[in-house]
Amino acid sequence: MKILVSGGAGFIGSQVAQAYVEAGHQVVVLDDLSSGKADNLPAGARLARMDIADPAAAELVAQGGFEIINHHAAQVSVPASVADPLSDARSNVLGLINLLQAGCQAGLKRFIFVSSGGAVYGELPGQPVDESFPARPLSPYAVGKRSGELYLDYFAAHYGLQTVVLRYANVYGPRQVPHAEAGVVAIFMDRLLAGEPVTIFRSPDMPRGMKRDYTFVGDVVRANLAALTRGQGVYNIGTGLATDTLSLWEAVQAAAGRRGGHSFGPVRPGDIAYSALDCAQAAAGLGWRAEHDLAAGLAATWAWRVGR
Ligand SMILES: NC(=O)c1ccc[n+]([C@@H]2O[C@H](COP(=O)([O-])OP(=O)(O)OC[C@H]3O[C@@H](n4cnc5c(N)ncnc54)[C@H](O)[C@@H]3O)[C@@H](O)[C@H]2O)c1
């Protein structure tokens, strides 16, 4: 199949593009390289360097003859979305509509959209939630992702487009680069290598730090392979297990076989206390479940980090 992977130079999208190439598909990557790297592109994929919100991207989709668009391109920072909601919406809402509209007019069959299970649900009740849990987005980034899901519903109803929404948990693994506010596994590994201590953000209620559903990128890639031919609608993609930050730090040290120091700091504004996803629907609809436990995923990530 001929597939357009937007954001295919980034951490997750590049590994999806690689898996698609390895499965024998013809892949074009649409990426402006704002955070991605051309080096991440798999051999055999062509790079169209442009902004998803620009008319040139619509032109690429209109002329490209794609059967499927896999949409990973996004402004990915929650704090950046708070600081500049307009710019966030330009990429994450208008850019999406640009590709959807051009694709539907060109006879696109299927659209795989990457949303965020960590963001769209908002605060969770302390147990994994399934897709029926009401979305209560708390940041412009989360509002944008939820809006994208609703636009997909519209294009599915109006054009008969097949749509799959993948709501990712917290993804980690090779190629993730530490951002100031996200990518905690990448940040912890960098600190460990540099011999610097890490900060665990915690509250009196959560003395070991916030709990997150850490999901290995290789498992996320398999969900994107399944979504090429299976599924319709919304799927949580995670492990269903919530790990607190201190346990994550201990697991990173175990995977690395070395010790580091840590201190504690107060929770940052906007940090949700608990996030984990019930993924039974992905098992039923995509035939997918996470296969890597945290130890295996961290070991693979550490091997990549030290071999870089
Ligand atoms: N990493 C996670 O834990 C996580 C969790 C939930 C959802 N997601 C989603 O997964 C997707 C990929 O995230 P990632 O972690 O790989 O981040 P990333 O920053 O590595 O990837 C994003 C890619 O999109 C490109 N891009 C950004 N804005 C663009 C634009 N306007 N036009 C063209 N290209 C643009 C960037 O250059 C980059 O290559 C995003 O949609 C993100 O919201 C990630």
Tab-separated table of C-alpha atoms and ligand atoms in Angstrom:
chain	number	residue	atom	x	y	z
A	1	MET	CA	0.000	0.000	0.000
A	2	LYS	CA	1.043	3.607	-0.448
A	3	ILE	CA	1.060	5.254	2.989
A	4	LEU	CA	1.752	8.806	4.147
A	5	VAL	CA	3.259	8.929	7.648
A	6	SER	CA	3.110	12.443	9.051
A	7	GLY	CA	5.613	13.074	11.829
A	8	GLY	CA	7.606	10.148	10.450
A	9	ALA	CA	10.934	11.756	11.384
A	10	GLY	CA	10.015	11.821	15.086
A	11	PHE	CA	10.495	9.412	17.971
A	12	ILE	CA	7.411	7.228	17.415
A	13	GLY	CA	6.447	8.062	13.812
A	14	SER	CA	9.877	7.111	12.433
A	15	GLN	CA	9.623	3.643	13.984
A	16	VAL	CA	6.115	3.232	12.553
A	17	ALA	CA	7.405	4.327	9.127
A	18	GLN	CA	10.241	1.806	9.429
A	19	ALA	CA	7.840	-1.030	10.290
A	20	TYR	CA	5.648	-0.103	7.322
A	21	VAL	CA	8.642	-0.120	4.952
A	22	GLU	CA	9.764	-3.483	6.371
A	23	ALA	CA	6.239	-4.837	5.786
A	24	GLY	CA	6.635	-3.977	2.093
A	25	HIS	CA	4.626	-0.746	1.920
A	26	GLN	CA	5.551	2.358	-0.040
A	27	VAL	CA	6.078	5.124	2.533
A	28	VAL	CA	6.253	8.901	2.202
A	29	VAL	CA	7.095	10.850	5.360
A	30	LEU	CA	5.581	14.303	5.806
A	31	ASP	CA	7.537	16.189	8.460
A	32	ASP	CA	8.791	19.752	8.943
A	33	LEU	CA	11.697	18.491	11.110
A	34	SER	CA	10.699	20.916	13.877
A	35	SER	CA	11.513	18.237	16.466
A	36	GLY	CA	12.168	15.187	14.272
A	37	LYS	CA	15.413	14.303	12.516
A	38	ALA	CA	16.028	13.302	8.904
A	39	ASP	CA	18.454	10.657	10.273
A	40	ASN	CA	15.468	8.848	11.808
A	41	LEU	CA	13.927	8.161	8.396
A	42	PRO	CA	14.070	4.516	7.353
A	43	ALA	CA	15.901	3.664	4.149
A	44	GLY	CA	13.358	3.509	1.385
A	45	ALA	CA	11.035	6.219	2.708
A	46	ARG	CA	10.910	9.564	0.941
A	47	LEU	CA	10.839	12.781	2.990
A	48	ALA	CA	8.473	15.607	2.059
A	49	ARG	CA	9.703	18.392	4.314
A	50	MET	CA	6.741	20.668	4.927
A	51	ASP	CA	4.289	21.875	7.554
A	52	ILE	CA	1.067	19.821	7.776
A	53	ALA	CA	-0.965	23.041	7.940
A	54	ASP	CA	0.461	24.484	4.702
A	55	PRO	CA	-1.310	24.299	1.318
A	56	ALA	CA	1.723	22.331	0.026
A	57	ALA	CA	0.811	19.473	2.395
A	58	ALA	CA	-2.744	19.387	1.039
A	59	GLU	CA	-1.281	19.346	-2.468
A	60	LEU	CA	0.981	16.418	-1.569
A	61	VAL	CA	-2.026	14.474	-0.265
A	62	ALA	CA	-4.181	15.443	-3.253
A	63	GLN	CA	-1.561	14.254	-5.772
A	64	GLY	CA	0.055	11.430	-3.804
A	65	GLY	CA	-2.375	8.573	-4.415
A	66	PHE	CA	-2.231	7.458	-0.766
A	67	GLU	CA	-4.537	4.722	0.498
A	68	ILE	CA	-3.742	5.396	4.142
A	69	ILE	CA	-2.538	8.370	6.188
A	70	ASN	CA	-0.925	7.617	9.534
A	71	HIS	CA	-0.910	10.910	11.422
A	72	HIS	CA	1.792	11.322	14.064
A	73	ALA	CA	2.844	14.936	13.340
A	74	ALA	CA	1.924	17.245	16.193
A	75	GLN	CA	3.069	19.946	18.519
A	76	VAL	CA	3.692	17.561	21.440
A	77	SER	CA	4.347	19.789	24.458
A	78	VAL	CA	1.532	20.472	26.951
A	79	PRO	CA	3.278	23.553	28.460
A	80	ALA	CA	3.926	24.938	24.933
A	81	SER	CA	0.209	24.531	24.196
A	82	VAL	CA	-0.606	26.500	27.347
A	83	ALA	CA	1.880	29.237	26.429
A	84	ASP	CA	0.688	29.490	22.806
A	85	PRO	CA	-2.696	27.820	22.196
A	86	LEU	CA	-3.030	29.372	18.755
A	87	SER	CA	0.165	27.843	17.458
A	88	ASP	CA	-0.763	24.476	19.038
A	89	ALA	CA	-4.150	24.527	17.289
A	90	ARG	CA	-2.567	25.500	13.984
A	91	SER	CA	-0.577	22.245	13.952
A	92	ASN	CA	-2.817	19.934	15.912
A	93	VAL	CA	-6.265	20.988	14.648
A	94	LEU	CA	-5.856	22.934	11.390
A	95	GLY	CA	-2.996	20.717	10.185
A	96	LEU	CA	-5.125	17.647	10.779
A	97	ILE	CA	-8.132	19.102	8.941
A	98	ASN	CA	-5.854	20.086	6.060
A	99	LEU	CA	-4.799	16.437	5.578
A	100	LEU	CA	-8.296	15.024	6.174
A	101	GLN	CA	-9.975	17.337	3.693
A	102	ALA	CA	-7.382	16.807	0.961
A	103	GLY	CA	-7.340	13.053	1.603
A	104	CYS	CA	-11.097	12.611	1.432
A	105	GLN	CA	-11.318	14.592	-1.784
A	106	ALA	CA	-8.578	12.365	-3.239
A	107	GLY	CA	-10.277	9.093	-2.320
A	108	LEU	CA	-8.273	8.220	0.800
A	109	LYS	CA	-9.504	4.957	2.389
A	110	ARG	CA	-8.228	5.000	5.934
A	111	PHE	CA	-6.863	7.514	8.449
A	112	ILE	CA	-4.963	6.499	11.597
A	113	PHE	CA	-4.884	9.369	14.083
A	114	VAL	CA	-2.667	9.474	17.146
A	115	SER	CA	-4.369	10.912	20.198
A	116	SER	CA	-3.319	10.898	23.837
A	117	GLY	CA	-4.863	8.731	26.532
A	118	GLY	CA	-2.682	10.573	29.039
A	119	ALA	CA	-4.276	13.888	28.048
A	120	VAL	CA	-7.849	13.559	26.744
A	121	TYR	CA	-9.371	11.914	29.843
A	122	GLY	CA	-8.035	14.480	32.303
A	123	GLU	CA	-7.970	13.394	35.959
A	124	LEU	CA	-8.670	9.675	36.434
A	125	PRO	CA	-10.271	7.960	39.420
A	126	GLY	CA	-7.184	5.917	40.389
A	127	GLN	CA	-7.860	2.889	38.208
A	128	PRO	CA	-7.389	2.187	34.477
A	129	VAL	CA	-10.158	3.647	32.314
A	130	ASP	CA	-11.597	2.371	29.067
A	131	GLU	CA	-12.659	4.421	26.046
A	132	SER	CA	-16.158	5.077	27.443
A	133	PHE	CA	-14.702	7.228	30.243
A	134	PRO	CA	-15.736	10.845	29.557
A	135	ALA	CA	-13.068	13.034	27.988
A	136	ARG	CA	-12.307	16.093	30.130
A	137	PRO	CA	-9.299	17.673	28.444
A	138	LEU	CA	-7.422	20.065	30.738
A	139	SER	CA	-4.929	21.751	28.391
A	140	PRO	CA	-5.006	23.235	24.886
A	141	TYR	CA	-2.957	20.205	23.759
A	142	ALA	CA	-5.613	17.837	25.135
A	143	VAL	CA	-8.458	19.932	23.693
A	144	GLY	CA	-6.722	19.784	20.305
A	145	LYS	CA	-6.368	15.994	20.434
A	146	ARG	CA	-10.018	15.570	21.422
A	147	SER	CA	-11.071	17.975	18.651
A	148	GLY	CA	-9.101	15.865	16.201
A	149	GLU	CA	-11.030	12.775	17.262
A	150	LEU	CA	-14.322	14.582	16.659
A	151	TYR	CA	-13.188	15.783	13.229
A	152	LEU	CA	-12.397	12.177	12.364
A	153	ASP	CA	-15.975	11.232	13.299
A	154	TYR	CA	-17.239	13.938	10.948
A	155	PHE	CA	-15.065	12.831	8.017
A	156	ALA	CA	-15.992	9.175	8.648
A	157	ALA	CA	-19.712	10.015	8.573
A	158	HIS	CA	-19.550	12.415	5.639
A	159	TYR	CA	-17.038	10.655	3.351
A	160	GLY	CA	-17.160	7.048	4.526
A	161	LEU	CA	-13.519	7.336	5.612
A	162	GLN	CA	-12.326	4.419	7.769
A	163	THR	CA	-10.827	5.934	10.913
A	164	VAL	CA	-8.750	4.542	13.757
A	165	VAL	CA	-7.853	6.666	16.769
A	166	LEU	CA	-4.973	5.395	18.909
A	167	ARG	CA	-4.953	6.991	22.358
A	168	TYR	CA	-1.392	6.400	23.556
A	169	ALA	CA	-0.365	6.154	27.177
A	170	ASN	CA	3.151	7.437	28.092
A	171	VAL	CA	5.402	6.066	25.385
A	172	TYR	CA	9.127	5.478	25.963
A	173	GLY	CA	11.926	3.754	24.089
A	174	PRO	CA	14.798	4.198	21.646
A	175	ARG	CA	14.975	7.553	19.791
A	176	GLN	CA	13.070	9.439	22.485
A	177	VAL	CA	14.862	12.677	23.242
A	178	PRO	CA	14.521	14.360	26.624
A	179	HIS	CA	12.293	17.412	26.583
A	180	ALA	CA	12.279	19.659	29.625
A	181	GLU	CA	8.798	18.603	30.683
A	182	ALA	CA	8.242	15.192	29.126
A	183	GLY	CA	10.051	12.001	28.249
A	184	VAL	CA	10.863	11.064	31.830
A	185	VAL	CA	12.605	7.804	30.878
A	186	ALA	CA	14.918	9.653	28.472
A	187	ILE	CA	15.597	12.309	31.115
A	188	PHE	CA	16.369	9.689	33.803
A	189	MET	CA	18.764	7.806	31.507
A	190	ASP	CA	20.598	10.991	30.533
A	191	ARG	CA	21.023	11.949	34.200
A	192	LEU	CA	22.230	8.483	35.110
A	193	LEU	CA	24.871	8.624	32.376
A	194	ALA	CA	25.925	12.114	33.440
A	195	GLY	CA	26.103	11.086	37.131
A	196	GLU	CA	23.542	13.745	38.018
A	197	PRO	CA	20.617	13.284	40.445
A	198	VAL	CA	16.991	13.293	39.292
A	199	THR	CA	14.023	15.099	40.825
A	200	ILE	CA	10.899	13.120	41.714
A	201	PHE	CA	7.848	15.400	41.759
A	202	ARG	CA	5.437	14.358	44.475
A	203	SER	CA	2.536	15.472	46.645
A	204	PRO	CA	1.507	14.437	50.179
A	205	ASP	CA	-1.086	12.124	48.591
A	206	MET	CA	1.465	10.550	46.233
A	207	PRO	CA	4.711	10.253	48.253
A	208	ARG	CA	6.381	8.135	45.530
A	209	GLY	CA	5.356	10.530	42.762
A	210	MET	CA	2.762	10.544	40.009
A	211	LYS	CA	1.591	7.266	38.469
A	212	ARG	CA	1.753	6.686	34.732
A	213	ASP	CA	1.156	3.874	32.240
A	214	TYR	CA	4.615	3.499	30.642
A	215	THR	CA	4.328	1.757	27.268
A	216	PHE	CA	7.229	0.573	25.112
A	217	VAL	CA	7.471	2.093	21.632
A	218	GLY	CA	7.863	-1.323	19.976
A	219	ASP	CA	4.413	-2.280	21.249
A	220	VAL	CA	2.978	1.006	19.985
A	221	VAL	CA	4.474	0.281	16.552
A	222	ARG	CA	2.659	-3.087	16.479
A	223	ALA	CA	-0.643	-1.300	17.161
A	224	ASN	CA	0.029	0.886	14.106
A	225	LEU	CA	0.726	-2.205	11.986
A	226	ALA	CA	-2.561	-3.764	13.114
A	227	ALA	CA	-4.459	-0.530	12.424
A	228	LEU	CA	-3.559	-0.701	8.723
A	229	THR	CA	-6.180	-3.378	8.175
A	230	ARG	CA	-8.128	-3.768	11.418
A	231	GLY	CA	-10.292	-1.665	13.684
A	232	GLN	CA	-12.627	1.278	13.448
A	233	GLY	CA	-13.062	3.897	16.155
A	234	VAL	CA	-11.095	4.681	19.301
A	235	TYR	CA	-8.542	2.436	21.040
A	236	ASN	CA	-6.517	2.949	24.194
A	237	ILE	CA	-2.917	1.856	23.684
A	238	GLY	CA	-1.115	1.181	26.950
A	239	THR	CA	-0.266	-1.548	29.451
A	240	GLY	CA	-3.014	-0.959	32.041
A	241	LEU	CA	-0.317	-0.775	34.741
A	242	ALA	CA	0.392	2.418	36.674
A	243	THR	CA	3.990	2.942	37.851
A	244	ASP	CA	4.940	5.703	40.279
A	245	THR	CA	7.955	7.883	39.449
A	246	LEU	CA	10.177	6.523	42.229
A	247	SER	CA	9.538	2.924	41.074
A	248	LEU	CA	10.313	4.016	37.515
A	249	TRP	CA	13.606	5.532	38.688
A	250	GLU	CA	14.460	2.281	40.503
A	251	ALA	CA	13.595	0.268	37.384
A	252	VAL	CA	15.772	2.522	35.182
A	253	GLN	CA	18.721	2.005	37.562
A	254	ALA	CA	18.136	-1.773	37.528
A	255	ALA	CA	18.042	-1.829	33.712
A	256	ALA	CA	21.253	0.221	33.581
A	257	GLY	CA	23.018	-1.769	36.299
A	258	ARG	CA	24.147	1.412	38.011
A	259	ARG	CA	22.968	3.644	40.842
A	260	GLY	CA	22.129	7.343	40.850
A	261	GLY	CA	20.844	9.891	43.325
A	262	HIS	CA	17.466	11.529	43.610
A	263	SER	CA	15.719	14.320	45.465
A	264	PHE	CA	12.066	15.283	45.753
A	265	GLY	CA	10.257	18.373	44.499
A	266	PRO	CA	6.666	19.637	44.563
A	267	VAL	CA	4.223	18.542	41.861
A	268	ARG	CA	4.175	20.908	38.888
A	269	PRO	CA	0.980	22.761	37.998
A	270	GLY	CA	-1.232	20.732	35.679
A	271	ASP	CA	0.391	17.355	36.467
A	272	ILE	CA	-2.317	14.737	36.818
A	273	ALA	CA	-1.826	12.296	39.687
A	274	TYR	CA	-2.752	9.048	37.996
A	275	SER	CA	-3.056	7.772	34.452
A	276	ALA	CA	-3.465	4.200	33.179
A	277	LEU	CA	-5.445	2.762	30.285
A	278	ASP	CA	-7.698	-0.279	30.037
A	279	CYS	CA	-6.876	-1.740	26.618
A	280	ALA	CA	-9.448	-4.552	26.285
A	281	GLN	CA	-10.962	-2.807	23.254
A	282	ALA	CA	-7.611	-2.849	21.429
A	283	ALA	CA	-7.308	-6.567	22.176
A	284	ALA	CA	-10.757	-7.200	20.680
A	285	GLY	CA	-10.658	-4.747	17.753
A	286	LEU	CA	-6.992	-4.714	16.749
A	287	GLY	CA	-5.852	-8.051	18.158
A	288	TRP	CA	-3.272	-6.029	20.071
A	289	ARG	CA	-1.875	-6.021	23.565
A	290	ALA	CA	1.370	-4.702	25.039
A	291	GLU	CA	4.042	-7.425	25.153
A	292	HIS	CA	6.965	-5.677	26.862
A	293	ASP	CA	6.953	-5.322	30.607
A	294	LEU	CA	8.767	-2.319	32.059
A	295	ALA	CA	12.013	-4.229	32.736
A	296	ALA	CA	12.234	-5.521	29.148
A	297	GLY	CA	11.331	-2.152	27.617
A	298	LEU	CA	13.813	-0.260	29.786
A	299	ALA	CA	16.574	-2.780	29.031
A	300	ALA	CA	16.049	-2.265	25.281
A	301	THR	CA	15.964	1.512	25.750
A	302	TRP	CA	19.157	1.536	27.845
A	303	ALA	CA	20.964	-0.642	25.262
A	304	TRP	CA	20.041	1.909	22.602
A	305	ARG	CA	21.011	4.868	24.811
A	306	VAL	CA	24.500	3.621	25.636
A	307	GLY	CA	25.135	2.454	22.067
A	308	ARG	CA	24.139	5.758	20.526
B	1	LIG	N1	5.509	10.335	23.362
B	1	LIG	C1	4.381	10.082	24.025
B	1	LIG	O1	4.415	9.607	25.162
B	1	LIG	C2	3.040	10.361	23.384
B	1	LIG	C3	1.884	10.104	24.136
B	1	LIG	C4	0.638	10.355	23.548
B	1	LIG	C5	0.550	10.824	22.252
B	1	LIG	N2	1.705	11.088	21.564
B	1	LIG	C6	1.578	11.577	20.186
B	1	LIG	O2	2.403	10.809	19.341
B	1	LIG	C7	2.798	11.600	18.221
B	1	LIG	C8	4.315	11.513	18.049
B	1	LIG	O3	4.932	12.046	19.227
B	1	LIG	P1	6.495	11.822	19.550
B	1	LIG	O4	6.590	11.579	21.010
B	1	LIG	O5	7.081	10.851	18.596
B	1	LIG	O6	7.056	13.297	19.307
B	1	LIG	P2	8.111	13.874	18.240
B	1	LIG	O7	8.254	15.315	18.552
B	1	LIG	O8	9.340	13.034	18.214
B	1	LIG	O9	7.342	13.669	16.855
B	1	LIG	C9	6.517	14.640	16.256
B	1	LIG	C10	6.959	14.788	14.810
B	1	LIG	O10	6.065	15.685	14.146
B	1	LIG	C11	6.811	16.665	13.435
B	1	LIG	N3	5.976	17.868	13.381
B	1	LIG	C12	5.562	18.632	14.424
B	1	LIG	N4	4.773	19.644	13.987
B	1	LIG	C13	4.692	19.503	12.637
B	1	LIG	C14	4.043	20.237	11.614
B	1	LIG	N5	3.289	21.324	11.905
B	1	LIG	N6	4.183	19.823	10.327
B	1	LIG	C15	4.935	18.731	10.024
B	1	LIG	N7	5.576	17.999	10.956
B	1	LIG	C16	5.465	18.376	12.242
B	1	LIG	C17	8.101	16.834	14.219
B	1	LIG	O11	9.186	17.343	13.444
B	1	LIG	C18	8.359	15.394	14.683
B	1	LIG	O12	9.118	14.664	13.721
B	1	LIG	C19	2.250	13.008	18.485
B	1	LIG	O13	1.025	13.162	17.794
B	1	LIG	C20	2.018	13.014	19.985
B	1	LIG	O14	1.019	13.952	20.348
B	1	LIG	C21	2.938	10.870	22.090
